[in-house]
């Protein structure tokens, strides 16, 4: 239940960072920021899944 807060934070930061980098022109995009955004989104989704699966036990 308490892993919803970090999941929402990771997902929000990942989406915000990805959208921020996507607005730039192709030659100026920072690949490390895009990778960081992807990892944050994956971690956020994983935490959401764990939070739903183990709702009463966490």
GROMACS .gro file of C-alpha atoms in nm:
model
   58
    1UNK     CA    1   0.000   0.000   0.000
    2UNK     CA    2   0.278   0.244   0.088
    3UNK     CA    3   0.470   0.175  -0.230
    4UNK     CA    4   0.213   0.377  -0.425
    5UNK     CA    5   0.383   0.704  -0.326
    6UNK     CA    6   0.729   0.614  -0.466
    7UNK     CA    7   0.565   0.449  -0.767
    8UNK     CA    8   0.375   0.767  -0.851
    9UNK     CA    9   0.689   0.976  -0.793
   10UNK     CA   10   0.909   0.756  -1.013
   11UNK     CA   11   0.647   0.742  -1.286
   12UNK     CA   12   0.588   1.117  -1.272
   13UNK     CA   13   0.957   1.205  -1.284
   14UNK     CA   14   1.016   0.957  -1.566
   15UNK     CA   15   0.733   1.092  -1.778
   16UNK     CA   16   0.829   1.454  -1.707
   17UNK     CA   17   1.195   1.394  -1.796
   18UNK     CA   18   1.105   1.203  -2.111
   19UNK     CA   19   0.867   1.476  -2.231
   20UNK     CA   20   1.126   1.743  -2.146
   21UNK     CA   21   1.392   1.570  -2.357
   22UNK     CA   22   1.151   1.485  -2.640
   23UNK     CA   23   1.079   1.855  -2.703
   24UNK     CA   24   1.441   1.917  -2.799
   25UNK     CA   25   1.571   1.874  -3.152
   26UNK     CA   26   1.711   1.532  -3.234
   27UNK     CA   27   2.077   1.631  -3.234
   28UNK     CA   28   2.046   1.802  -2.892
   29UNK     CA   29   1.868   1.525  -2.704
   30UNK     CA   30   2.060   1.374  -2.417
   31UNK     CA   31   2.050   0.996  -2.445
   32UNK     CA   32   2.141   0.945  -2.080
   33UNK     CA   33   1.838   1.149  -1.970
   34UNK     CA   34   1.614   0.942  -2.196
   35UNK     CA   35   1.758   0.621  -2.047
   36UNK     CA   36   1.712   0.759  -1.696
   37UNK     CA   37   1.350   0.844  -1.777
   38UNK     CA   38   1.293   0.494  -1.913
   39UNK     CA   39   1.440   0.334  -1.600
   40UNK     CA   40   1.227   0.559  -1.377
   41UNK     CA   41   0.911   0.464  -1.569
   42UNK     CA   42   0.996   0.094  -1.553
   43UNK     CA   43   1.062   0.117  -1.179
   44UNK     CA   44   0.739   0.311  -1.125
   45UNK     CA   45   0.534   0.052  -1.314
   46UNK     CA   46   0.707  -0.232  -1.128
   47UNK     CA   47   0.631  -0.070  -0.793
   48UNK     CA   48   0.268  -0.021  -0.894
   49UNK     CA   49   0.239  -0.389  -0.987
   50UNK     CA   50   0.402  -0.500  -0.660
   51UNK     CA   51   0.179  -0.265  -0.464
   52UNK     CA   52  -0.135  -0.405  -0.627
   53UNK     CA   53  -0.026  -0.768  -0.592
   54UNK     CA   54   0.070  -0.741  -0.225
   55UNK     CA   55  -0.189  -0.481  -0.123
   56UNK     CA   56  -0.251  -0.591   0.235
   57UNK     CA   57   0.094  -0.726   0.316
   58UNK     CA   58   0.327  -0.432   0.254
   0.00000   0.00000   0.00000
